[in-house]
PDB file of C-alpha atoms in Angstrom:
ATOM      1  CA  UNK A   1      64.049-114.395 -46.394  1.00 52.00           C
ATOM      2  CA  UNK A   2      61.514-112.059 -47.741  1.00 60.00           C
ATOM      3  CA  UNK A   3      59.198-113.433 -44.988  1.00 64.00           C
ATOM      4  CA  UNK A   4      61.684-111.434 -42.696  1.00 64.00           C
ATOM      5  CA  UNK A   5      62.366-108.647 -44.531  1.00 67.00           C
ATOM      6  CA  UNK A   6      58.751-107.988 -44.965  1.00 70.00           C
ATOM      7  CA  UNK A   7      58.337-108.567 -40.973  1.00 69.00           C
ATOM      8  CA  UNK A   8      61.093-106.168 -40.354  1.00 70.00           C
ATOM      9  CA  UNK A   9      59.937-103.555 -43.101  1.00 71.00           C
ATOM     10  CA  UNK A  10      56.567-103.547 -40.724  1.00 69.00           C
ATOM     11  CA  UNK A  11      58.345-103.431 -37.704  1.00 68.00           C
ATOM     12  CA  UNK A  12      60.529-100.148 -39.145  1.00 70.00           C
ATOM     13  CA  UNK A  13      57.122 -98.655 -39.979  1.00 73.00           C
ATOM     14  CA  UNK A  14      55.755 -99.095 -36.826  1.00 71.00           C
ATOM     15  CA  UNK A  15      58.364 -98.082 -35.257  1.00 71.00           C
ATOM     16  CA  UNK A  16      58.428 -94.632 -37.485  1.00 75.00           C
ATOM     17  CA  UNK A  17      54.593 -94.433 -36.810  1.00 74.00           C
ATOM     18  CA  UNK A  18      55.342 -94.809 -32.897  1.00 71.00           C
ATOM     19  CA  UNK A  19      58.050 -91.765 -32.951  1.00 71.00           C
ATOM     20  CA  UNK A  20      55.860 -90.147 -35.210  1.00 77.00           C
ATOM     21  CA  UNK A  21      52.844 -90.085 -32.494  1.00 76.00           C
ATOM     22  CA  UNK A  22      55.752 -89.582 -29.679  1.00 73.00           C
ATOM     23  CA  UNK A  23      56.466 -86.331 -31.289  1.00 74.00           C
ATOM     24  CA  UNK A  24      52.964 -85.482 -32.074  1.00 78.00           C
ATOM     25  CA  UNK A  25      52.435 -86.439 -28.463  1.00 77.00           C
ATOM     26  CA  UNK A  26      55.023 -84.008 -26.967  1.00 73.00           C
ATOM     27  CA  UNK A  27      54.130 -81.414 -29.253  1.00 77.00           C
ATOM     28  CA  UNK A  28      50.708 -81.650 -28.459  1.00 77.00           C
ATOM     29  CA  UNK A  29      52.136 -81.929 -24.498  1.00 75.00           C
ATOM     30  CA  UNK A  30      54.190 -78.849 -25.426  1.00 72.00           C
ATOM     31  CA  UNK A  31      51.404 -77.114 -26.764  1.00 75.00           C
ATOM     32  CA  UNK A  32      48.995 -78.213 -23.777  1.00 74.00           C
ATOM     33  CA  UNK A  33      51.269 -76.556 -21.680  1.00 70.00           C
ATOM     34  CA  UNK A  34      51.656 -73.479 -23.374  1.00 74.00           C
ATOM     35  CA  UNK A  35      48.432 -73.192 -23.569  1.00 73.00           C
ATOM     36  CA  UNK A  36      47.789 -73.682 -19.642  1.00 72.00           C
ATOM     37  CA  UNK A  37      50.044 -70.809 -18.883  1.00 74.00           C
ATOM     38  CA  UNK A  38      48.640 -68.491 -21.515  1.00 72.00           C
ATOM     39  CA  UNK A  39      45.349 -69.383 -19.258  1.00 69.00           C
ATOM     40  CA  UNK A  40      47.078 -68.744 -15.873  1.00 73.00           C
ATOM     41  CA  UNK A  41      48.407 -65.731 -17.445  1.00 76.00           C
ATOM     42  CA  UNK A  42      44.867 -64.567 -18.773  1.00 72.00           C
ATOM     43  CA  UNK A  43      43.149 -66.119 -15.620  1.00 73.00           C
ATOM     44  CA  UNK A  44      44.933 -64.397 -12.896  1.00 77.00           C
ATOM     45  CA  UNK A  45      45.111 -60.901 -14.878  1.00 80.00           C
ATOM     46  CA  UNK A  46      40.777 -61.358 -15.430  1.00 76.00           C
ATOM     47  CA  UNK A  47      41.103 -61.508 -11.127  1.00 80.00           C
ATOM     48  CA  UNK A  48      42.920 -58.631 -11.423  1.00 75.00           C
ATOM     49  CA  UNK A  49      40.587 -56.778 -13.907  1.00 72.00           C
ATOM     50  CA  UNK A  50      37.672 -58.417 -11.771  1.00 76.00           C
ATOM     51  CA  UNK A  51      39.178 -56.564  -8.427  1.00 78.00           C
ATOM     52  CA  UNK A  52      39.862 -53.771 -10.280  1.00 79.00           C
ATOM     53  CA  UNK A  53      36.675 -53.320 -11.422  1.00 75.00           C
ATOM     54  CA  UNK A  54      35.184 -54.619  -7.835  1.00 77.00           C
ATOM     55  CA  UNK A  55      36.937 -51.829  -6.554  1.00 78.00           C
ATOM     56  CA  UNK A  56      35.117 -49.212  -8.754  1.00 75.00           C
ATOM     57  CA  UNK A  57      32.164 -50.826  -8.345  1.00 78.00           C
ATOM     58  CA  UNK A  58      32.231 -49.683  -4.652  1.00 80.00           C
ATOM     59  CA  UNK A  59      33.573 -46.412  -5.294  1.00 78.00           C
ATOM     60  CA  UNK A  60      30.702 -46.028  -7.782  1.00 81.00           C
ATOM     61  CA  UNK A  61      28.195 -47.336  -5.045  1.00 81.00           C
ATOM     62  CA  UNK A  62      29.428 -45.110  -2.321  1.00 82.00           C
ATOM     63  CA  UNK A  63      29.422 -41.803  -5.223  1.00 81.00           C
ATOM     64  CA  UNK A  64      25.522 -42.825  -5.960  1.00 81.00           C
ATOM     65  CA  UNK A  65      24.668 -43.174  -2.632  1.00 82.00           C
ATOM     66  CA  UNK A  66      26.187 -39.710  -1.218  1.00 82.00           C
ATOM     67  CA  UNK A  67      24.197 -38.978  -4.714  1.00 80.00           C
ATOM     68  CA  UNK A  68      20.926 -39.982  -3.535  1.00 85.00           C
ATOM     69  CA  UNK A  69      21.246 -38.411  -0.221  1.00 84.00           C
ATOM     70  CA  UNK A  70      22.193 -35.077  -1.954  1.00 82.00           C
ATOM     71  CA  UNK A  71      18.992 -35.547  -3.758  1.00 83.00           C
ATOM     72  CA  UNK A  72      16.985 -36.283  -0.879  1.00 85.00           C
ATOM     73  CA  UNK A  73      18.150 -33.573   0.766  1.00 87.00           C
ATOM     74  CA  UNK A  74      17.562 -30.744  -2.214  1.00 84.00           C
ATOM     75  CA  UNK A  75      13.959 -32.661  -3.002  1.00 87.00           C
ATOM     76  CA  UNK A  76      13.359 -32.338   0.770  1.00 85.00           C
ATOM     77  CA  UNK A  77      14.641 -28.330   0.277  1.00 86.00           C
ATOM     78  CA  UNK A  78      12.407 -28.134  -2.931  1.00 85.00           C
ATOM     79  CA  UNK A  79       9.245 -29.819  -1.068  1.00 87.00           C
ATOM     80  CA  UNK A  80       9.844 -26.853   1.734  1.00 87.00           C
ATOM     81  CA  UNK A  81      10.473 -23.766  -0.733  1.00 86.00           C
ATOM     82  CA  UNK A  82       7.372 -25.045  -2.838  1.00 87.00           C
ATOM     83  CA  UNK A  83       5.416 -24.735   0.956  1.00 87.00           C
ATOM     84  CA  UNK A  84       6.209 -21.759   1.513  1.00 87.00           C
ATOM     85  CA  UNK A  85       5.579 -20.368  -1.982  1.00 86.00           C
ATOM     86  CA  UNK A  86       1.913 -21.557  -2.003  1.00 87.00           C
ATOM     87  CA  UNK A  87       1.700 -20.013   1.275  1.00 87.00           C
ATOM     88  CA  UNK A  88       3.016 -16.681   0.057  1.00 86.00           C
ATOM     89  CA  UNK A  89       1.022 -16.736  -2.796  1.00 88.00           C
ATOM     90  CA  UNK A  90      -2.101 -17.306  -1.103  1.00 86.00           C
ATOM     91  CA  UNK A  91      -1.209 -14.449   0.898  1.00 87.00           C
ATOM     92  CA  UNK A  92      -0.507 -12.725  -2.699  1.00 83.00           C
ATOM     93  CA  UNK A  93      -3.891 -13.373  -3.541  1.00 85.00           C
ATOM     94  CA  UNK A  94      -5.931 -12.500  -0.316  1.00 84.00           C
ATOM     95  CA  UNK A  95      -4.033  -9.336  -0.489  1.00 84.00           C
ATOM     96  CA  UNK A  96      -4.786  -9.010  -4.316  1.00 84.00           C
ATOM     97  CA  UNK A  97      -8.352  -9.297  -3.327  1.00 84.00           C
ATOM     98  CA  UNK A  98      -8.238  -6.681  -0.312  1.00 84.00           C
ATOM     99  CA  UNK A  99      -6.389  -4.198  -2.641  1.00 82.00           C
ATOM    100  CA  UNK A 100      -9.338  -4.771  -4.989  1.00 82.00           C
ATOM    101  CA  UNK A 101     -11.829  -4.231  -2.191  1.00 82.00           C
ATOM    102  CA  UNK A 102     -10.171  -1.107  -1.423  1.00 81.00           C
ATOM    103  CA  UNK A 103     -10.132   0.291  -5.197  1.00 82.00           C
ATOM    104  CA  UNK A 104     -13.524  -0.652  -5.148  1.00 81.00           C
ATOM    105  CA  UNK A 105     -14.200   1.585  -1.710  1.00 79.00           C
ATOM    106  CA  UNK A 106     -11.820   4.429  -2.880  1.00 77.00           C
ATOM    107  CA  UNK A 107     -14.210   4.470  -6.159  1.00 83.00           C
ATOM    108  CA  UNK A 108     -17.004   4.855  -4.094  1.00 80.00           C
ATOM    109  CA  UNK A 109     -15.830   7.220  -1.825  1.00 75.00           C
ATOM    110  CA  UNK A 110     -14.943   9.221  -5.206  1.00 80.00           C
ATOM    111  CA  UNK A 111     -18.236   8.884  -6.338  1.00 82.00           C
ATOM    112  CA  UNK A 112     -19.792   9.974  -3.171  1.00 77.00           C
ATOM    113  CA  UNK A 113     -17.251  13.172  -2.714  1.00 76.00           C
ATOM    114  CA  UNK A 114     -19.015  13.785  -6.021  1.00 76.00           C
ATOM    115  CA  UNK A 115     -22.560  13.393  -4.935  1.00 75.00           C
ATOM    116  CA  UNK A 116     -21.324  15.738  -2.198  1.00 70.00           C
ATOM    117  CA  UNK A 117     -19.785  18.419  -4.120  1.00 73.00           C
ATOM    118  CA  UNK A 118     -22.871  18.160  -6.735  1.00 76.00           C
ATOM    119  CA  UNK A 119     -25.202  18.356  -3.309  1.00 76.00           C
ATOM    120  CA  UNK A 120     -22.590  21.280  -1.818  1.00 73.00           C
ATOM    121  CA  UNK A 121     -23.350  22.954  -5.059  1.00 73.00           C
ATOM    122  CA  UNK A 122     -26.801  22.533  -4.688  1.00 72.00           C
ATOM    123  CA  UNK A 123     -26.649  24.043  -1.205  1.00 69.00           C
ATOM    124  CA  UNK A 124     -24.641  27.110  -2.223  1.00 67.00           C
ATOM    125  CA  UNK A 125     -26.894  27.686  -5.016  1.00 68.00           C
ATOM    126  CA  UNK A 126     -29.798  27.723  -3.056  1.00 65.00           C
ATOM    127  CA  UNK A 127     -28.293  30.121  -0.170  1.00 58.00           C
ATOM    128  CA  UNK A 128     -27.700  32.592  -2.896  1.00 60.00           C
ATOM    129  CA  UNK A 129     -30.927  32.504  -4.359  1.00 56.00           C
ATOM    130  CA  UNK A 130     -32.804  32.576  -1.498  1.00 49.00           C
ATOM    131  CA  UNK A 131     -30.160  34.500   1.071  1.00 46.00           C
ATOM    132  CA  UNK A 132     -32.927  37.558   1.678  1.00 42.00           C
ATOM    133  CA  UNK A 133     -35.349  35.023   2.591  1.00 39.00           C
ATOM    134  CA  UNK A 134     -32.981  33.031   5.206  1.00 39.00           C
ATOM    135  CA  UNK A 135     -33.232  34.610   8.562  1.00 36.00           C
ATOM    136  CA  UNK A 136     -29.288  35.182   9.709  1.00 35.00           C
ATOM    137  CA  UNK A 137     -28.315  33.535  13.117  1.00 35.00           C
ATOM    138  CA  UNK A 138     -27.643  36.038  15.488  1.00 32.00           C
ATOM    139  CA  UNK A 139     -24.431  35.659  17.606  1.00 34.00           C
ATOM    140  CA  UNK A 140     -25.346  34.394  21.488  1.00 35.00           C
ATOM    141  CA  UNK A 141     -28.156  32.742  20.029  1.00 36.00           C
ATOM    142  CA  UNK A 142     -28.295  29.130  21.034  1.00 39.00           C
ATOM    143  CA  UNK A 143     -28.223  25.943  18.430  1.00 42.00           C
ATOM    144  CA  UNK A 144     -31.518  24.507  16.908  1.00 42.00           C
ATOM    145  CA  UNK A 145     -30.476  20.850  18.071  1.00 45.00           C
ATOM    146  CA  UNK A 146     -30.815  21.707  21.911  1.00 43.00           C
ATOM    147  CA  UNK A 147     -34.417  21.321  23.691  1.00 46.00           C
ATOM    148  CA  UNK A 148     -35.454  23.392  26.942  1.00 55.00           C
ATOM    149  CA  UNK A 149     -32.665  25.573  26.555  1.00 53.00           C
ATOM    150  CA  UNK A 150     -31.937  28.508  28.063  1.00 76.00           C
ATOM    151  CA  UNK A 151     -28.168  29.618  27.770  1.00 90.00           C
ATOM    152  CA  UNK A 152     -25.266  29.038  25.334  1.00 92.00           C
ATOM    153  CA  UNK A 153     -22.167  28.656  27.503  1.00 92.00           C
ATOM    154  CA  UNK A 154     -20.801  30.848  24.628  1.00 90.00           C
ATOM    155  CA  UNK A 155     -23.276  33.585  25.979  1.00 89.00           C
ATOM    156  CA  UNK A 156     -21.906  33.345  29.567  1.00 91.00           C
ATOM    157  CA  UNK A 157     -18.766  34.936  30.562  1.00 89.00           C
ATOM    158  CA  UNK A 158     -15.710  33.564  31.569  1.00 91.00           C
ATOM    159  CA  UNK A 159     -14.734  34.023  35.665  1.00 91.00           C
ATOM    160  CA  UNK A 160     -10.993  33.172  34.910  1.00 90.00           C
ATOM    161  CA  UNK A 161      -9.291  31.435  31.956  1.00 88.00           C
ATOM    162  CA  UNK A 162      -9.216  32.835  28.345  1.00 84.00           C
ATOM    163  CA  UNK A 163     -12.708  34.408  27.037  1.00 84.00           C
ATOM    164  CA  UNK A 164     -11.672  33.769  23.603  1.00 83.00           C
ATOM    165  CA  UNK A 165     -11.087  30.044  23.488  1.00 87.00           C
ATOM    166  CA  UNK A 166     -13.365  29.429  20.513  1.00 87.00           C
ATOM    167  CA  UNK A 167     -14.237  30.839  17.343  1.00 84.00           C
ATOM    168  CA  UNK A 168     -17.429  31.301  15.846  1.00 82.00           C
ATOM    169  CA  UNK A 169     -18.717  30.130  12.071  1.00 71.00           C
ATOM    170  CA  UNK A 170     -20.278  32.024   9.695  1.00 57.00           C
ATOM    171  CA  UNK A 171     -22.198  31.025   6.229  1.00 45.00           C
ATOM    172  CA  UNK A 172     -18.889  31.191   4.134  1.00 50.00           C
ATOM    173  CA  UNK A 173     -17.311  27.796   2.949  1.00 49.00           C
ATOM    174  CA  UNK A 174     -14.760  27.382   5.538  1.00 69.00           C
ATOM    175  CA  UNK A 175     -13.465  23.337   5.888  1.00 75.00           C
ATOM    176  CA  UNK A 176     -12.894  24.251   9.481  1.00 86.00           C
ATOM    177  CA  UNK A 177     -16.533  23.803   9.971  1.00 89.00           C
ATOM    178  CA  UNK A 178     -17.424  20.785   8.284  1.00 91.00           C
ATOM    179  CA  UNK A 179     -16.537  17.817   9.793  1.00 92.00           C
ATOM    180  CA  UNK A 180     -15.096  14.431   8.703  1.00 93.00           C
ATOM    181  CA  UNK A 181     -18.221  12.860   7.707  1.00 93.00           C
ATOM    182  CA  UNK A 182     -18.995  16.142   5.461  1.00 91.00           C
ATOM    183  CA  UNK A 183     -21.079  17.980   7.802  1.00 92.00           C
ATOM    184  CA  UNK A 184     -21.374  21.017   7.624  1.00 89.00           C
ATOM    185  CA  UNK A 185     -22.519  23.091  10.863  1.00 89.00           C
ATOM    186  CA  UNK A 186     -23.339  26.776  10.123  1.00 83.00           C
ATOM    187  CA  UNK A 187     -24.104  28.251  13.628  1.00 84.00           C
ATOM    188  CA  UNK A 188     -21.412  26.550  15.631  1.00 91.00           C
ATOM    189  CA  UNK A 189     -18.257  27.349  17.219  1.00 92.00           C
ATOM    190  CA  UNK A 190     -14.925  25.775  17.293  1.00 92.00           C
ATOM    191  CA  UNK A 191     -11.689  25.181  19.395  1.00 91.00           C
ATOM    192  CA  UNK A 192      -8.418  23.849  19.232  1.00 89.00           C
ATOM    193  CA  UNK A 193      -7.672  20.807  21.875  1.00 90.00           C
ATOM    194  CA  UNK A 194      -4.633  19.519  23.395  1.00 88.00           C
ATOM    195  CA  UNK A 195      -3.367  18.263  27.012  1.00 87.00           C
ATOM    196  CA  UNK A 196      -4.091  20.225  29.495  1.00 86.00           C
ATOM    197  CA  UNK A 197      -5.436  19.940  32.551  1.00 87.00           C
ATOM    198  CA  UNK A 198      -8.184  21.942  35.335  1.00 87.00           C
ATOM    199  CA  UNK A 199      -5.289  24.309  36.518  1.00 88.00           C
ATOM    200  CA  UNK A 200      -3.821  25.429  33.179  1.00 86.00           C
ATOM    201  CA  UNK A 201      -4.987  29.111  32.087  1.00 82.00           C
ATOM    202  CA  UNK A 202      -6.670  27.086  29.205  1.00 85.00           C
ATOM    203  CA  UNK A 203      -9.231  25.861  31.817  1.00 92.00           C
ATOM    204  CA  UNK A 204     -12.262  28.553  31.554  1.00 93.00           C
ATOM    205  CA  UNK A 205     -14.618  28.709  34.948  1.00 94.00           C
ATOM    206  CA  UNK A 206     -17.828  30.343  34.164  1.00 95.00           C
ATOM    207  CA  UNK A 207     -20.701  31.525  36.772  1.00 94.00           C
ATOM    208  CA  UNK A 208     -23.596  29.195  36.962  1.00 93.00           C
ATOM    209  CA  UNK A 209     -25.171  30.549  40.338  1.00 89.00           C
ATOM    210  CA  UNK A 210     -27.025  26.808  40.793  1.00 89.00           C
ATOM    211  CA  UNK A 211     -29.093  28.339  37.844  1.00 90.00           C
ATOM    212  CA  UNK A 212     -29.091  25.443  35.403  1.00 94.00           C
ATOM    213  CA  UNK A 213     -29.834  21.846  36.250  1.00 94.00           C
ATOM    214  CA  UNK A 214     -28.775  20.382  33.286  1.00 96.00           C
ATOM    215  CA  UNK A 215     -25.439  20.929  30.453  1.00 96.00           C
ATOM    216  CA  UNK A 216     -25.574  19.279  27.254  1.00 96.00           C
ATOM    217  CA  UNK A 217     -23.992  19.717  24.220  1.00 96.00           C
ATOM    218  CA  UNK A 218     -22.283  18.043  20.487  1.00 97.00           C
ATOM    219  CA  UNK A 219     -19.067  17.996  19.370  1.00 97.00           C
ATOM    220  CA  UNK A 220     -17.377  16.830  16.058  1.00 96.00           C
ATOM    221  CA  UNK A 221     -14.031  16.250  14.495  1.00 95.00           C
ATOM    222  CA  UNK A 222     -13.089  19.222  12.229  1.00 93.00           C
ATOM    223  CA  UNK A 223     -11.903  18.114   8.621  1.00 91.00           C
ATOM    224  CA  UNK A 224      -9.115  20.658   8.982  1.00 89.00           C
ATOM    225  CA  UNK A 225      -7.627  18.072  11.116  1.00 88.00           C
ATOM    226  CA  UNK A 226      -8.589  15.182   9.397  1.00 88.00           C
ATOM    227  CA  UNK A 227      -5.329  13.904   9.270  1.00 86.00           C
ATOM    228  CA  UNK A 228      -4.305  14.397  12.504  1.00 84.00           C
ATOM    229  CA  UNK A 229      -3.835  10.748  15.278  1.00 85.00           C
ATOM    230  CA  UNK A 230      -4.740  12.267  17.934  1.00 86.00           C
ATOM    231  CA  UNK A 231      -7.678  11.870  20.362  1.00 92.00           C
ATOM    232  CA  UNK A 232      -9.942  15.230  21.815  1.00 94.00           C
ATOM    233  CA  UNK A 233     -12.642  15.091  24.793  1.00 96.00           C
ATOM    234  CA  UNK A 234     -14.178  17.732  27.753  1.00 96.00           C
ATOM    235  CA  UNK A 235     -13.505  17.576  31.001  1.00 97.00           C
ATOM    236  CA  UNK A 236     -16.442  19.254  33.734  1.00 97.00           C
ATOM    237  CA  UNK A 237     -15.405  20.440  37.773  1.00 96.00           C
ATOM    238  CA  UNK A 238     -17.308  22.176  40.244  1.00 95.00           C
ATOM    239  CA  UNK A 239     -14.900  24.866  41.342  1.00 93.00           C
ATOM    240  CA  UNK A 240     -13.379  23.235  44.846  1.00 91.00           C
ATOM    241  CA  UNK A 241     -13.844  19.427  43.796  1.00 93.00           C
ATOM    242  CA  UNK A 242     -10.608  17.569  43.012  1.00 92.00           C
ATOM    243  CA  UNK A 243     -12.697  14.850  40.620  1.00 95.00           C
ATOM    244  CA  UNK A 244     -14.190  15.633  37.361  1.00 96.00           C
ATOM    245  CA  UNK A 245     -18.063  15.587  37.446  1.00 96.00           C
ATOM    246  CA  UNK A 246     -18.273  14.777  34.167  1.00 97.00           C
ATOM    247  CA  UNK A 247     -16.458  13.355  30.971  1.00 96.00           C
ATOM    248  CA  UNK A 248     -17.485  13.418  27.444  1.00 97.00           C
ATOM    249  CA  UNK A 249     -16.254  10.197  25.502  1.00 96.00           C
ATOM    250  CA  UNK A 250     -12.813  10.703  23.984  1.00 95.00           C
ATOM    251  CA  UNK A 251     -13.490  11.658  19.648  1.00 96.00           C
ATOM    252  CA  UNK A 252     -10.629  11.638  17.264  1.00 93.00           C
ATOM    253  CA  UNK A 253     -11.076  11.965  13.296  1.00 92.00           C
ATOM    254  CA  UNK A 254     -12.788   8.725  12.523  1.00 94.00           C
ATOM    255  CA  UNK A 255     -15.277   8.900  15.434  1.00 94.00           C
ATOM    256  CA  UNK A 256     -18.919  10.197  14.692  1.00 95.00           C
ATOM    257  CA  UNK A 257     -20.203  13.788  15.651  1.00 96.00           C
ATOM    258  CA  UNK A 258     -20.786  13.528  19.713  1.00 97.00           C
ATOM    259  CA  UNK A 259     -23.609  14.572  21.761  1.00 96.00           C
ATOM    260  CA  UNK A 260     -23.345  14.559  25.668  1.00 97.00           C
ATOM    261  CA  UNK A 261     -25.367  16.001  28.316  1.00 96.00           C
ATOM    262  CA  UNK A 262     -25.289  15.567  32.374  1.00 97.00           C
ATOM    263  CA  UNK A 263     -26.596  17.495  35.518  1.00 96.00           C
ATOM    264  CA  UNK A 264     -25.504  20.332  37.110  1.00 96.00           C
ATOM    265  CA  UNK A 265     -27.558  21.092  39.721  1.00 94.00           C
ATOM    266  CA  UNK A 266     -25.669  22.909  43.186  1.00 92.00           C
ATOM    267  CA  UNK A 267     -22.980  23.717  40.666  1.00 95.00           C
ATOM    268  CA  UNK A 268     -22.499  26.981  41.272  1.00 95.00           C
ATOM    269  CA  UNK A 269     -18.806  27.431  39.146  1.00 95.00           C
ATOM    270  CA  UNK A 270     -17.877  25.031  36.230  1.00 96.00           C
ATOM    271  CA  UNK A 271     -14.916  24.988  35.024  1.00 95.00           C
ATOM    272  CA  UNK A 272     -14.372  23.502  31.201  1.00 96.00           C
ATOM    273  CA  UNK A 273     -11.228  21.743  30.478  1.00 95.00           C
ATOM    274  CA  UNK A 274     -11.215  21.307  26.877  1.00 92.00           C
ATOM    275  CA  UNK A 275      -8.510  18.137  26.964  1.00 91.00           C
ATOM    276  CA  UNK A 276      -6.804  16.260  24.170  1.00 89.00           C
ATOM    277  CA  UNK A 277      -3.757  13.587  23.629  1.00 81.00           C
ATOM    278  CA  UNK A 278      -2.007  15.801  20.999  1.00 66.00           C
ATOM    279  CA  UNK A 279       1.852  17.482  21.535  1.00 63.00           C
ATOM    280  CA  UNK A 280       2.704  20.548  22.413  1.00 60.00           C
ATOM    281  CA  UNK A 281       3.269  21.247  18.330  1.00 61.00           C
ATOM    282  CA  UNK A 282      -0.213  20.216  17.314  1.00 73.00           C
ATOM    283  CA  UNK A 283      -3.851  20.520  18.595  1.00 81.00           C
ATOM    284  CA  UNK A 284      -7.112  19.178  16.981  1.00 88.00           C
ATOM    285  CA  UNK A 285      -9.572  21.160  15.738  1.00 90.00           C
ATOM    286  CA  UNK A 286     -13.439  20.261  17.189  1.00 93.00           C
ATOM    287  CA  UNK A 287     -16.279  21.501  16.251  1.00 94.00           C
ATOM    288  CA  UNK A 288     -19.150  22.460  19.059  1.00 95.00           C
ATOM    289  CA  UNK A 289     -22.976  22.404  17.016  1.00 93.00           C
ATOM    290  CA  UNK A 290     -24.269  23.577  20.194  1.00 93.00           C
ATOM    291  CA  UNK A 291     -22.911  23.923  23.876  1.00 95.00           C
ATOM    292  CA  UNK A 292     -25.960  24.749  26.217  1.00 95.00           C
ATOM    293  CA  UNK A 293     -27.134  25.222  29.644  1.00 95.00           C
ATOM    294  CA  UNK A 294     -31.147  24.342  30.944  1.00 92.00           C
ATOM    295  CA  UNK A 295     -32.916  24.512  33.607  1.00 84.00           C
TER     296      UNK A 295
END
């Protein structure tokens, strides 16, 4: 008897133990489950988050890569504005260093308008003191600078145009008679060019008579007229001959004084056209040293 009623005392613990695992078992089971769909749950939202934040990964790509091309394109800009700086700037500087060549010539041209004024000074002084001594050029006579002269066309009088188309210098300081290069011609004559031509009243015809074999002669730019563009030369005819037998070069106020000389021989009239490219408002002034006939 208490053989079986220990037996069946083990058997009711057993049988407690066995329920008690059963519901540890399903609670675990329970639990198990839970669990799973808590991971489900968390599982298919992390897709979500991971699509999600696929999604903005490819926005964020396609942002960074119009990014770098906007980059590309202002480097490319900043590469072509940085060209063409260094190229203005070296332009900057070569013209830096011509405007400092030019200082430099406008000092020496100061310098020498000095040295001229001192040596103008000089000159003057020198007239004054020794003005009894000087002999005074006579008016006809012909220039210094001309060889085997024998006339001044200034001496010779006109057949037709105007007698007085020149003026004559004296030894006053008159800028009329010094030319560009600072010059200054005391027994010379001047005249005021401009277009013209052979037929105009300016043309002068003077009476050579087949006298004269050769005409020569120098002509400079007057400083009065220094700042004038425009170009002066002298145009020769025998009376009756359509074509010009002679044509000095053409002089304007940069050009250096002019001599000229040509034949004449079997001219018997020449007529002097006195030419120039200026309007009808302006004229240039030219000097003439010396304007001579020979034999």
């Amino acid at each position: 008897m208490s053989e079986q009623t220990s037996t069946a005392r083990i058997n009711g613990r057993f049988a407690i133990i066995a329920a008690t695992i059963g519901g540890i078992c399903a609670i675990i089971s329970a639990i198990i489950g839970t669990i799973s769909i808590n991971v489900n749950i968390e599982n298919n939202k992390l897709k979500d988050d991971y699509e999600e934040v696929k999604s903005d990964n490819s926005d964020l790509t396609f942002k960074i890569n119009e990014s770098q091309e906007a980059y590309n394109q202002l480097q490319s800009d900043y590469n072509e504005l940085k060209d063409n700086n260094n190229e203005l700037q070296n332009k900057v500087n070569s013209l830096e260093a011509e405007l400092s060549s030019y200082n430099s010539l406008v000092e020496e041209n100061k310098q020498l308008k000095n040295d001229v004024e001192s040596l103008q000074s000089e000159v003057d002084s020198f007239k004054n003191k020794y003005k009894n001594i000087i002999p005074t050029v006579a008016s006809g006579n012909v220039n210094r600078d001309s060889s085997n002269k024998k006339a001044s066309i200034f001496d010779l009088v006109t057949v037709t145009g105007n007698p007085g188309w020149y003026s004559r210098s004296d030894y006053s300081n008159n800028d009329i008679f010094i030319d560009t290069y600072g010059n200054e011609y005391l027994n010379a004559y001047v005249s005021h060019h401009k277009e013209t031509d052979k037929n105009s009243s300016r043309a002068c015809t003077y009476l050579l008579d087949n006298n004269y074999s050769v005409c020569e002669g120098k002509i400079a730019w007057s400083k009065s007229s220094e700042d004038s563009k425009e170009g002066a030369w002298i145009e020769f005819y025998s009376e009756g001959e359509p074509d010009p037998i002679y044509i000095t070069d053409k002089i304007t106020a940069e050009s250096e004084p002019l001599s000229f000389s040509f034949n004449v021989q079997g001219v018997e009239k020449l007529i002097i056209v006195k030419n120039g490219t200026s309007s009808q408002y302006s004229s240039a002034c030219i000097i003439y040293s010396y304007f001579n006939l020979a034999e």
